Coordinates of C-alpha atoms in Angstrom, one line a residue:
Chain A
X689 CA -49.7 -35.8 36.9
X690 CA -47.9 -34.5 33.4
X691 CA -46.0 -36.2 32.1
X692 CA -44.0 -33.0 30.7
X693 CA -44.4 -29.4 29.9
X694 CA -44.4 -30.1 26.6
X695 CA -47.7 -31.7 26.0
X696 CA -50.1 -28.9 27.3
X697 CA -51.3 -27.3 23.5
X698 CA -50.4 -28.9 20.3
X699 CA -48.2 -26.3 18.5
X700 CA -45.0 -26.8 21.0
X701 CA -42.0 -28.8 20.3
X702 CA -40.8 -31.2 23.0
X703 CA -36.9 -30.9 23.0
X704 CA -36.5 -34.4 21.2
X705 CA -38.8 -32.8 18.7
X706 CA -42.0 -34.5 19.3
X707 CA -45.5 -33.0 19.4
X708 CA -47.0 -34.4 22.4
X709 CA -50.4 -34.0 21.7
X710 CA -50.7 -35.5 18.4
X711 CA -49.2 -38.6 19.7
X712 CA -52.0 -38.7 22.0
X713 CA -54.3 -38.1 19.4
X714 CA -52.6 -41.1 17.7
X715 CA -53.3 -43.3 21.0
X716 CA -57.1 -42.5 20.6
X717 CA -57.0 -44.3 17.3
X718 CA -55.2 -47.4 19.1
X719 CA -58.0 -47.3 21.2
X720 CA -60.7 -47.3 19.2
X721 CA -62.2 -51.1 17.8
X722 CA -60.7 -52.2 14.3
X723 CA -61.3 -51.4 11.3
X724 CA -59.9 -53.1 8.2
X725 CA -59.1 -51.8 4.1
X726 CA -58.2 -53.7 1.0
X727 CA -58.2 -52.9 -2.4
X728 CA -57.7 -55.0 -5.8
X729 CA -57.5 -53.9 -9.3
X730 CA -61.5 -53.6 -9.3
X731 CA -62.7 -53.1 -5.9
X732 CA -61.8 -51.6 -2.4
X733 CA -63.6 -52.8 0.8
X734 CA -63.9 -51.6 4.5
X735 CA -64.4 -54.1 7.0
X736 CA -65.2 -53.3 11.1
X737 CA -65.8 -54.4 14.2
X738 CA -68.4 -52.8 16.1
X739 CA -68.4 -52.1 19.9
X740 CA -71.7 -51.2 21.5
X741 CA -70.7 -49.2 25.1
X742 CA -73.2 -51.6 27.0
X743 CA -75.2 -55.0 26.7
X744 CA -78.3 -52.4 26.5
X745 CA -76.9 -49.6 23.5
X746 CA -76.9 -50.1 19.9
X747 CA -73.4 -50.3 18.1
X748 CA -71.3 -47.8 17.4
X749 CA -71.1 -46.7 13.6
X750 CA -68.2 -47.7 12.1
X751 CA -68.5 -46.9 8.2
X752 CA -69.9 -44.1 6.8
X753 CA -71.2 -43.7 3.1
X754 CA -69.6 -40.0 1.9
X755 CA -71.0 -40.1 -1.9
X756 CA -72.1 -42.4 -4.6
X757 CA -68.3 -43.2 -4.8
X758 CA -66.7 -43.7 -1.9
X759 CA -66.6 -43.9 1.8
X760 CA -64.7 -44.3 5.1
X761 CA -64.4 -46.5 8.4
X762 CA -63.1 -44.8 11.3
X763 CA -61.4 -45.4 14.6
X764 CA -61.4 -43.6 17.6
X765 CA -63.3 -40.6 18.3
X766 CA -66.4 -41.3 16.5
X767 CA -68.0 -37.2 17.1
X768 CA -64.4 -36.0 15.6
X769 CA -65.5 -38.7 12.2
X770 CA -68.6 -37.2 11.9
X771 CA -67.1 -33.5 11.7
X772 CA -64.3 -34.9 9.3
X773 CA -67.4 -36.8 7.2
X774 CA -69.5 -34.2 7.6
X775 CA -67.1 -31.7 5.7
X776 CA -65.9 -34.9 3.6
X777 CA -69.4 -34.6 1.7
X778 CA -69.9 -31.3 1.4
X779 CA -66.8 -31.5 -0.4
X780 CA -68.0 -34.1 -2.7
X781 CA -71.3 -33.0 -3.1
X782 CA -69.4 -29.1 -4.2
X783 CA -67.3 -31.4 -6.6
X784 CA -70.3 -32.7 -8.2
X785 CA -72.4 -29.0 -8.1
X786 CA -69.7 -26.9 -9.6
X787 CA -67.9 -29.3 -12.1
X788 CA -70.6 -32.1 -12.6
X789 CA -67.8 -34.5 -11.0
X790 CA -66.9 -36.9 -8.6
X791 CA -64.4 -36.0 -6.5
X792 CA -61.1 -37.5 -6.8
X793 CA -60.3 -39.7 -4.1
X794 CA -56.8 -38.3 -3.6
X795 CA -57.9 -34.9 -3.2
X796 CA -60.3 -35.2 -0.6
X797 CA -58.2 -37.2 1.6
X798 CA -55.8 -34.3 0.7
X799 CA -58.2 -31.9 2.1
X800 CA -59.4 -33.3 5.2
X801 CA -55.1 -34.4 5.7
X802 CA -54.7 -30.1 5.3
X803 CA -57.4 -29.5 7.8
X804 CA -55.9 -32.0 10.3
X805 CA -52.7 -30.8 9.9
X806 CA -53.8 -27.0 10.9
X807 CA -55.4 -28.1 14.2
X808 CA -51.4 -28.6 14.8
X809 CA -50.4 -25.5 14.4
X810 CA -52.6 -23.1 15.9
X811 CA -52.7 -22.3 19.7
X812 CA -55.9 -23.6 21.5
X813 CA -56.7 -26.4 18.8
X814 CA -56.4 -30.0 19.4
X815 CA -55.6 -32.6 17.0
X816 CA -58.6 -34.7 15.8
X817 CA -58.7 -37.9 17.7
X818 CA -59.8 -40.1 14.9
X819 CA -58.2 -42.3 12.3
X820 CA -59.9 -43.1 8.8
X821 CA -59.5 -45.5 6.1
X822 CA -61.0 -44.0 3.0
X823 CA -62.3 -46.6 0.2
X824 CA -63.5 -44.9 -3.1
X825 CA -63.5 -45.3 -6.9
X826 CA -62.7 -42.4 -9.6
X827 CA -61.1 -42.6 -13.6
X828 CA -57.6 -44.0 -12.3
X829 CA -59.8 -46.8 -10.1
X830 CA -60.0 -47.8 -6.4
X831 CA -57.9 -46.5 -3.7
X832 CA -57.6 -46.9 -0.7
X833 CA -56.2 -44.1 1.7
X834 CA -55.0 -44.2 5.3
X835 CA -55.4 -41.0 7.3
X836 CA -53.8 -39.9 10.9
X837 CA -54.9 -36.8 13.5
X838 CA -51.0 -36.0 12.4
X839 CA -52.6 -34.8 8.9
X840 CA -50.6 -37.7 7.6
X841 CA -52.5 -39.6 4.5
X842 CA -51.4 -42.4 2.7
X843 CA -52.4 -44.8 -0.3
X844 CA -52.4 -48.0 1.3
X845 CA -52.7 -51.8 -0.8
X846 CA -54.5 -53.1 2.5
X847 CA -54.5 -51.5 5.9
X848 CA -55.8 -51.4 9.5
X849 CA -56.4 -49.2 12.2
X850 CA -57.9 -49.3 16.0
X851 CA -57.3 -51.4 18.7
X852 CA -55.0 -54.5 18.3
X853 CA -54.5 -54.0 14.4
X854 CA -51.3 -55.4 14.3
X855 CA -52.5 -58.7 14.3
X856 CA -54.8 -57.5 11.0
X857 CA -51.5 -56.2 9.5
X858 CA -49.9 -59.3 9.7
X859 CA -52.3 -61.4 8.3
X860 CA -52.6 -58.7 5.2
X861 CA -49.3 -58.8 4.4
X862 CA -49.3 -62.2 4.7
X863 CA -51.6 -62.1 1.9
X864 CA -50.1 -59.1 0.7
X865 CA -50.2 -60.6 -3.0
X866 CA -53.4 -62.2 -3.4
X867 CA -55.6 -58.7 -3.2
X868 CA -54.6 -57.3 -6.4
X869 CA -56.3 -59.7 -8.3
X870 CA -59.4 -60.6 -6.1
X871 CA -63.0 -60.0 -6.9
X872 CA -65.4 -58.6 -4.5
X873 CA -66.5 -61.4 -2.3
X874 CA -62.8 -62.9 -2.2
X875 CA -62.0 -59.2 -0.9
X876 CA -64.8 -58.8 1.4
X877 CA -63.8 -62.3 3.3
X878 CA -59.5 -61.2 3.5
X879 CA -61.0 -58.3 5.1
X880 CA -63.2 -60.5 7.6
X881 CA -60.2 -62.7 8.5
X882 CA -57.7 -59.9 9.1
X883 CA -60.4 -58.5 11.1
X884 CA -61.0 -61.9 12.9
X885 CA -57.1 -62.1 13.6
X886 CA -57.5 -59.0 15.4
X887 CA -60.5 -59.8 18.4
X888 CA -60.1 -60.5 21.5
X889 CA -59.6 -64.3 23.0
X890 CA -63.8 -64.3 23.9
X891 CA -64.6 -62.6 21.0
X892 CA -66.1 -63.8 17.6
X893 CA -67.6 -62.3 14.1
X894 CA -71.3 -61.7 14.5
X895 CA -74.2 -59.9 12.3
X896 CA -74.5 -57.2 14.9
X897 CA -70.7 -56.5 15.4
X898 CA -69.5 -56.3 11.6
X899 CA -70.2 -53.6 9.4
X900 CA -69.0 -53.9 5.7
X901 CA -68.6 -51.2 3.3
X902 CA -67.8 -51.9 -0.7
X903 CA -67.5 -50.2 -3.7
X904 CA -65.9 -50.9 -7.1
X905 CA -65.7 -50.7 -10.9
X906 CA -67.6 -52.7 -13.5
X907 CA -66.1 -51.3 -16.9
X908 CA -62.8 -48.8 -17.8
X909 CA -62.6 -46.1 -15.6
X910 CA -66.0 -43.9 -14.0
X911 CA -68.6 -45.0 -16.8
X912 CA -70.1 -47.9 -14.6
X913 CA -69.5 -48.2 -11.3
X914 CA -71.0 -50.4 -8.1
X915 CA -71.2 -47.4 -5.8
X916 CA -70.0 -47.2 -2.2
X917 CA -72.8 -49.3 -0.3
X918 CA -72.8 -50.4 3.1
X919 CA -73.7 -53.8 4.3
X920 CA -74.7 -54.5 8.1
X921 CA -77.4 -56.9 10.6
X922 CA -78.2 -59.2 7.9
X923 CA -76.8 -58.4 5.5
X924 CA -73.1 -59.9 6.3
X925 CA -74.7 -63.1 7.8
X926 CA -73.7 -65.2 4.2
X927 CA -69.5 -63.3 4.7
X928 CA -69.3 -64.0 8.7
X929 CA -70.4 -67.5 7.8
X930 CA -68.2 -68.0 5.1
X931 CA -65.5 -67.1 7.2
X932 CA -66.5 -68.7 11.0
X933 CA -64.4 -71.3 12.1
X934 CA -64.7 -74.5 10.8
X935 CA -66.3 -73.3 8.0
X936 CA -63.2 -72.7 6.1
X937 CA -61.5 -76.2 7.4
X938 CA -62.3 -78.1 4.1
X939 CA -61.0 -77.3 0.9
X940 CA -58.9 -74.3 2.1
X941 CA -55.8 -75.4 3.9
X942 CA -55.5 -73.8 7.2
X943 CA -52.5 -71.6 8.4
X944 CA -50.9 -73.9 11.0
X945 CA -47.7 -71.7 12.8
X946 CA -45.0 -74.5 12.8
Chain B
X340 CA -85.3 -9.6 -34.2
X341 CA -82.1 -8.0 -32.8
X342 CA -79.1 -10.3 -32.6
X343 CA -76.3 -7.8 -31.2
X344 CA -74.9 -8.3 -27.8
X345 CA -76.3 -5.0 -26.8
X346 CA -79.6 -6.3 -26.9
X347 CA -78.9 -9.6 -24.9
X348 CA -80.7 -10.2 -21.4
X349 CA -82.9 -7.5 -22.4
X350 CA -87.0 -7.6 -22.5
X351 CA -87.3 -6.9 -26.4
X352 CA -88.1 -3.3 -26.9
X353 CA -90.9 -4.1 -29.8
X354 CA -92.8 -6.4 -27.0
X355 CA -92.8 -3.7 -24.2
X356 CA -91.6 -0.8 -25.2
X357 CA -88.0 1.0 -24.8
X358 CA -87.4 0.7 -20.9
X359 CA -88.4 3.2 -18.6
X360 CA -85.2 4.6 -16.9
X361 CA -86.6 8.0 -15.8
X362 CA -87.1 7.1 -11.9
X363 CA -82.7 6.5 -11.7
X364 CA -81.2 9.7 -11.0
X365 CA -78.2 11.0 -13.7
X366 CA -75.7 11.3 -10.8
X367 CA -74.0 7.6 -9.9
X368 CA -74.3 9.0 -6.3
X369 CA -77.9 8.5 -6.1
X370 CA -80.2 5.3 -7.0
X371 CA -78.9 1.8 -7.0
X372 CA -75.3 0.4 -7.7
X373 CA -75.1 -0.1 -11.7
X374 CA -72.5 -2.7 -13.2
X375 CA -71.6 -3.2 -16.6
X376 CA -75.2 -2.3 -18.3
X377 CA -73.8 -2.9 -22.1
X378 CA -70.4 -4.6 -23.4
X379 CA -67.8 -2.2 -25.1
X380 CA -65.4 -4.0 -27.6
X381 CA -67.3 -6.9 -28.7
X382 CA -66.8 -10.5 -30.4
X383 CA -69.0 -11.5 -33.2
X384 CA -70.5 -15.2 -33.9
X385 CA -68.9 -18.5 -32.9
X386 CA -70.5 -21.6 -34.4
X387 CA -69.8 -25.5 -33.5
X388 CA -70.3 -28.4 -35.1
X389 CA -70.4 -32.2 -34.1
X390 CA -69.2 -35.4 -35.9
X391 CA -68.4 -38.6 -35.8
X392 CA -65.3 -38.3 -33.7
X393 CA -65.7 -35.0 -32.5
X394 CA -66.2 -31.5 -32.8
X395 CA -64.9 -28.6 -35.3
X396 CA -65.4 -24.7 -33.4
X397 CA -64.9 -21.7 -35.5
X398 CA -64.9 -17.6 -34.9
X399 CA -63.7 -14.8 -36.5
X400 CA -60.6 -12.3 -35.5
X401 CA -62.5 -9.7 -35.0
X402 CA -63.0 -7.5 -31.5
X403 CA -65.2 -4.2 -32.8
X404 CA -65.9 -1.6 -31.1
X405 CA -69.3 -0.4 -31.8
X406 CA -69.8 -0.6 -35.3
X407 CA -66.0 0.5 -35.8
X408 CA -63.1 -3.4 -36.6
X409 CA -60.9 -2.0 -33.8
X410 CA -59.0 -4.9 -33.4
X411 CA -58.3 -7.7 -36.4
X412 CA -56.2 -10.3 -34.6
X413 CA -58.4 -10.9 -31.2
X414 CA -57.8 -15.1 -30.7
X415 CA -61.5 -15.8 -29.5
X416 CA -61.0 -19.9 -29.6
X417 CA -59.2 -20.7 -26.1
X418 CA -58.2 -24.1 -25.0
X419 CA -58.3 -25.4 -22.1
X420 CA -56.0 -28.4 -21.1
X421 CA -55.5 -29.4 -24.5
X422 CA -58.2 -30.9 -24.5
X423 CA -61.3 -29.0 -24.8
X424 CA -62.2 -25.4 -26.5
X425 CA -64.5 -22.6 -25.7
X426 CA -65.7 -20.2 -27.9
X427 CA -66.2 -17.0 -26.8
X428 CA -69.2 -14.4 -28.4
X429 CA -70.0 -10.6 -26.5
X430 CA -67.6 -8.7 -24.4
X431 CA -63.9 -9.6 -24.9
X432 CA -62.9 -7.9 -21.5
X433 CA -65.2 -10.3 -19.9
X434 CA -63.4 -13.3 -22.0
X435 CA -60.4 -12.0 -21.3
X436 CA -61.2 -12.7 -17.5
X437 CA -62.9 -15.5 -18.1
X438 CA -59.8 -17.2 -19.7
X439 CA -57.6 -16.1 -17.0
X440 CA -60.0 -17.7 -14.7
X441 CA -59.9 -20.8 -16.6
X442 CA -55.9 -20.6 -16.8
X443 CA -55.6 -20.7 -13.1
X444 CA -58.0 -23.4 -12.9
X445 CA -56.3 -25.6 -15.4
X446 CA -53.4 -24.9 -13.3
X447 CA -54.2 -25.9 -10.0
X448 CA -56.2 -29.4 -11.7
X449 CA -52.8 -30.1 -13.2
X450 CA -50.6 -28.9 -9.9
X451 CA -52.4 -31.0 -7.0
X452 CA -52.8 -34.9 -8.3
X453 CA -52.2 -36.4 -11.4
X454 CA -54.3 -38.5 -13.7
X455 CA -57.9 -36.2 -13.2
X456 CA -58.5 -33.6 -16.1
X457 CA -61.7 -31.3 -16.1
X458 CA -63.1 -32.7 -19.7
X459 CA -65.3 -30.4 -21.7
X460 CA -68.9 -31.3 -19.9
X461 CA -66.8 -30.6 -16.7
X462 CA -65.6 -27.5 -17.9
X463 CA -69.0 -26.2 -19.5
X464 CA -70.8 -26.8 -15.9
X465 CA -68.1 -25.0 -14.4
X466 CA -68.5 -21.8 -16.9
X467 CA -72.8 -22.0 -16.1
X468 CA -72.0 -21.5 -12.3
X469 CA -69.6 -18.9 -12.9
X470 CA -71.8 -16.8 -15.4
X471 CA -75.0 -17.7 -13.5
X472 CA -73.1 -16.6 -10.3
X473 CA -72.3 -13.1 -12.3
X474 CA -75.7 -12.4 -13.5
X475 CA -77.2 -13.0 -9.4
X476 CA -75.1 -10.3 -8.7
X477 CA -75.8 -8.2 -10.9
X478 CA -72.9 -7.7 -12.7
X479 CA -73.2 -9.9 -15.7
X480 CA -70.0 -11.4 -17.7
X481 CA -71.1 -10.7 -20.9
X482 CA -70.6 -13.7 -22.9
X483 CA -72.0 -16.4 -24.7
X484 CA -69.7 -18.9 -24.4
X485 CA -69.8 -22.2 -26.6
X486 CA -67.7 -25.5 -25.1
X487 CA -66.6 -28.1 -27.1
X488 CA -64.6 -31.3 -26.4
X489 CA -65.3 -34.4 -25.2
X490 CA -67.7 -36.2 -22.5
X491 CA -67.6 -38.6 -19.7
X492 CA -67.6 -41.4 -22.8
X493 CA -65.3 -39.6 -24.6
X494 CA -68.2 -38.9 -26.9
X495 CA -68.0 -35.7 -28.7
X496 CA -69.4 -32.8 -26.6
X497 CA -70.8 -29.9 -27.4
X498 CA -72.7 -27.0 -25.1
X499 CA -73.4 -23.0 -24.6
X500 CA -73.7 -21.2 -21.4
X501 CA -74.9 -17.6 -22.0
X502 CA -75.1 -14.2 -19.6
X503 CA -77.8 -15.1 -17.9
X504 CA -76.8 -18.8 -17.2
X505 CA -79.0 -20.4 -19.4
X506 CA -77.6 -23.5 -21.0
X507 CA -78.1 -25.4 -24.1
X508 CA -77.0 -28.5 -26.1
X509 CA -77.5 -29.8 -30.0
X510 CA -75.4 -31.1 -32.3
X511 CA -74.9 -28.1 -34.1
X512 CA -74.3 -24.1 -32.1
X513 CA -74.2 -20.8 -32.9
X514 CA -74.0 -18.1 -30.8
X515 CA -75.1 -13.8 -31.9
X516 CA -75.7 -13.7 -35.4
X517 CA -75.2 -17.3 -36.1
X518 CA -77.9 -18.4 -34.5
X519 CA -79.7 -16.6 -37.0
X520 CA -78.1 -17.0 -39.8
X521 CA -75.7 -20.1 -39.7
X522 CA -77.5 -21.8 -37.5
X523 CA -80.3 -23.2 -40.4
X524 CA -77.2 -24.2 -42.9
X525 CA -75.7 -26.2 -40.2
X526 CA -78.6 -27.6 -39.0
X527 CA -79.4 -28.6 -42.8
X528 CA -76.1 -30.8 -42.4
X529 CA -76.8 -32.2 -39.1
X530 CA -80.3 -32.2 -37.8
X531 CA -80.1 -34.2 -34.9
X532 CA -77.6 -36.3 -32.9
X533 CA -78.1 -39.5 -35.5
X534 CA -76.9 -37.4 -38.4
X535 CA -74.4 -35.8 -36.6
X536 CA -72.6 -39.3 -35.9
X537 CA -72.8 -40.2 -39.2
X538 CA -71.0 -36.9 -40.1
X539 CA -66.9 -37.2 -41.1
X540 CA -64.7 -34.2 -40.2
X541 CA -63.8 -33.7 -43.3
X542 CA -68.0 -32.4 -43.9
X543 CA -68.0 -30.9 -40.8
X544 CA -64.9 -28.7 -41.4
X545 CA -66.6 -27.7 -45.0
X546 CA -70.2 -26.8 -43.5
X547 CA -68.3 -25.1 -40.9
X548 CA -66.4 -23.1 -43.5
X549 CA -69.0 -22.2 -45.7
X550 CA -71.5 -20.5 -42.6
X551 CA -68.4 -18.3 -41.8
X552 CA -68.4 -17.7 -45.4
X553 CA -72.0 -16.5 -45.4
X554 CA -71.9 -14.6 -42.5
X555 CA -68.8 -12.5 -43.8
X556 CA -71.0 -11.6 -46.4
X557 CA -74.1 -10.8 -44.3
X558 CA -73.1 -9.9 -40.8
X559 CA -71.6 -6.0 -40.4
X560 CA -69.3 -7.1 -37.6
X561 CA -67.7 -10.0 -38.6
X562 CA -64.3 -10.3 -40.3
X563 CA -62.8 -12.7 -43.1
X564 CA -59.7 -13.6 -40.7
X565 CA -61.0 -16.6 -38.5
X566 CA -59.9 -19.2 -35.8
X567 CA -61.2 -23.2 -36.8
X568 CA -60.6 -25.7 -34.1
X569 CA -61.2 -29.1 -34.3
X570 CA -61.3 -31.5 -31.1
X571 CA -60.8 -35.4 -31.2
X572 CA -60.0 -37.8 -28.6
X573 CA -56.4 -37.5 -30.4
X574 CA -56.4 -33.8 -29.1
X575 CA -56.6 -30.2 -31.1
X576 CA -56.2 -28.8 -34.3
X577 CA -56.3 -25.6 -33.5
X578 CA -55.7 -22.6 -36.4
X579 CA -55.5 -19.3 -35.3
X580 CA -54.7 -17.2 -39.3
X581 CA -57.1 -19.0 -41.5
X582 CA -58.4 -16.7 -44.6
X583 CA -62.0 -17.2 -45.8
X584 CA -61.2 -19.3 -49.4
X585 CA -63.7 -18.8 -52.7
X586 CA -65.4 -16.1 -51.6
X587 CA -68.2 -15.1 -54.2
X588 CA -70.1 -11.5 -54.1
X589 CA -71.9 -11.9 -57.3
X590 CA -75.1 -11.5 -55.6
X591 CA -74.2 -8.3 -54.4
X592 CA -73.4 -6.6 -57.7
X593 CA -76.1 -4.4 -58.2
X594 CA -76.5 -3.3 -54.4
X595 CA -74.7 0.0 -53.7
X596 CA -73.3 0.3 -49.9
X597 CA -73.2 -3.6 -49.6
X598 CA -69.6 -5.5 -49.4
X599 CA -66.6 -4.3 -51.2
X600 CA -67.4 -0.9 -53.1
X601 CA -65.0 -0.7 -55.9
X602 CA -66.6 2.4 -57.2

């Protein structure tokens, strides 16, 4: 039934010197549905695929909107997201009380990486079972972090999480050098065709099962900016057009593998 | 009119009466927990001024004690991450802790990332909370407190927080006896916002000058060593030893007891 004794709590050692249950934790990410994150010199998007657990339930959330300047997409154990977002804006909204500022990007994904990283060393916690990529704007301009149930954070150009994401990765750094200098909507539909890359052989890009989240800069630094907002149903109809097959045949040459 | 930090947070005495502390019992054993009810060695005025490009600070040297100049080198002008100043008026134990308190802070923003600074709108929101926070309590930091630097827009910023947590903004502040008495000559200078961007720093530097002039000659706890700052978006000028210039007591010569007795 175990696979060792070294996997029981999360604060032991295995002899190789792994930590059994955070890899677990990590495997929860890999089984939760894709999300996708890109930023340029202006903006930083989220893109996700939605799963609903039956024909007859609504989708699962996939973004959430943490303050007027930023927000996250999540994989895995959505409950453990909420706990993480939940503290995420009272964080932000402390930032904003006490100093009259937005938070810096960086240091909230900071703080929820410190808060991670203690559920790994203390008897009778378990790591959170959830990955996040955070997409936010403050005076040094979008970023986009990656964060693991390790406590692990990191600035990421483009990134993806969840189930089958290695396909995502490969298309974004494929494309690795176009994101810098795209706008919004050029952003938005790299993020829907990484994301596309990574469904399943019956699968397609529908209104229900997308969820995009943007935000971005208009001028230097914090003094305009298009805050976080979240775009689903409807909403994303005119992107998962733009990017359905076929639709991109003209004009665009397609990828053809040799 | 009483304009001594004694007398701030305090319902005025000529509208209802000296305050009726007969129910509190002598011994500190008995009746409610009492904090700091009056400051001890005390700061005089500090007075701000906005212009074009910024914003010139001044305060005097002086820390009294009572009525007594106990200390004549006290630096009430602090900055704060090179790029913003506050002012400190009232109790210079309470600034004391207040600027260690802003030390630490400036010290974890610069220690955990790089490329976010707490500008002087920041800062001034911060000081509120922490001296409204105080005064819930019950145990007051005795300040008025005037912040000056920049804003969001790097637009030239300047605010007081007080004891009590009330906050204020204008183009031109003064805190204790300056808001009596320098207060009018700065205003004369710049009015409102429009006339204070139309102000150089050369102007606001001499206004500035001149109402520590006047209230050296007028205010009983002020001191004719001062502190001048001025804050641009190229930083601070910050003098610690400047000597009030051309002072003129002519229209003092025939009161007896009043400035510089000879005879």
């Amino acid at each position: 039934m175990f696979r060792n004794n070294y996997d029981n709590d999360s604060v032991t050692f295995s002899p190789q010197g792994r930590i059994f249950q955070v890899e677990y934790a990590s495997e929860a990410v890999k089984q939760g549905s894709v999300v996708v994150g890109i930023v340029s010199k202006t903006h930083a998007v989220l893109v996700a695929l939605k799963r609903n657990a039956e024909e007859l339930s609504s989708y699962q959330k996939k973004v959430i909107a943490i303050d007027e300047h930023l927000g996250l997409s999540l994989a895995g154990l959505a409950s453990d997201a909420r706990v993480l977002s939940n503290f995420m804006k009272q964080q932000s909204l402390s930032s904003r009380l006490t100093y009259g500022r937005a938070i810096p990007i960086e240091r909230l994904v900071s703080a929820i990486g410190d808060r991670a990283q203690t559920n790994t060393q203390h008897y009778g916690k378990r790591p959170y079972g959830v990955g996040l990529l955070v997409a936010g704007v403050d005076e040094t301009g979008p970023h986009l972090f990656e964060f693991q149930p390790s406590g692990m954070t990191q600035e990421m150009v483009a990134c993806a999480i969840g189930a089958r994401s290695q396909m995502a990765r490969t298309y974004l750094e494929r494309n690795l050098d176009a994101f810098a200098s795209c706008g919004r909507e050029e952003l938005v539909k790299h993020g829907l065709r990484a994301l596309k890359e990574s469904l399943a052989q019956d699968k397609e890009l529908t209104v229900e099962n997308c969820s995009v989240g943007v935000v971005g800069i208009k001028g230097e630094g914090m003094k305009s900016i298009e805050g976080f907002k979240l775009f689903d149903g409807q909403e994303v109809q005119v992107w998962v057009d733009m990017v359905a097959d076929g639709a991109e045949a003209e004009g665009e040459s397609m990828e053809v593998d040799a | 009119m009483n304009h001594l930090p004694q007398a701030w947070g305090r319902p005025r005495d000529d509208v209802y009466g000296p305050y009726d502390s007969s129910y509190l019992q002598s011994n500190q054993s008995h009746g409610p927990t009492q904090h700091t009810q009056s400051p001890v060695v005390t700061g005089t005025s500090v007075i701000a001024l906005k212009f074009k490009d910024g914003v010139v600070i001044a305060a005097d040297n002086l820390a009294s004690y009572g009525s007594l100049a106990r200390f004549t080198d006290v630096k009430r002008l602090r900055k704060f991450a090179g790029t913003s100043i506050v002012g400190f008026g009232g109790d210079v134990s309470d600034m004391q802790y207040l600027d260690r308190l802003l030390n630490s802070l400036d010290i974890e923003e610069a220690y955990s990332t790089a490329g976010h600074t707490l500008n002087a709108k920041n800062l001034h929101t911060f000081l509120s909370k922490v001296l409204y926070k105080r005064r819930t309590d019950f145990n007051p930091l005795w300040n008025q407190v005037l912040v000056a630097g920049l804003d969001d827009d790097s637009k030239p910023f300047l605010a007081s927080a007080d004891l009590l947590g009330t906050t204020f903004s204008a183009p031109s502040l003064a805190t204790g006896f300056g808001a009596h008495l320098a207060q009018p000559l700065l205003r004369k200078v710049a009015g409102d916002e429009e006339a204070a961007a139309k102000l150089t720093k050369e102007q606001a530097i001499e206004a500035v000058k001149e109402s520590m002039k006047v209230l050296f000659y007028r205010d009983a706890r002020s001191l004719d060593k001062y502190s001048i700052a001025v804050i641009t978006k190229d930083g601070i000028e910050l003098k610690e030893d400047e000597k009030l210039e051309n002072q003129s007591w002519a229209f003092a010569d025939q009161i007896r007891g009043y400035g510089t007795q000879i005879n």
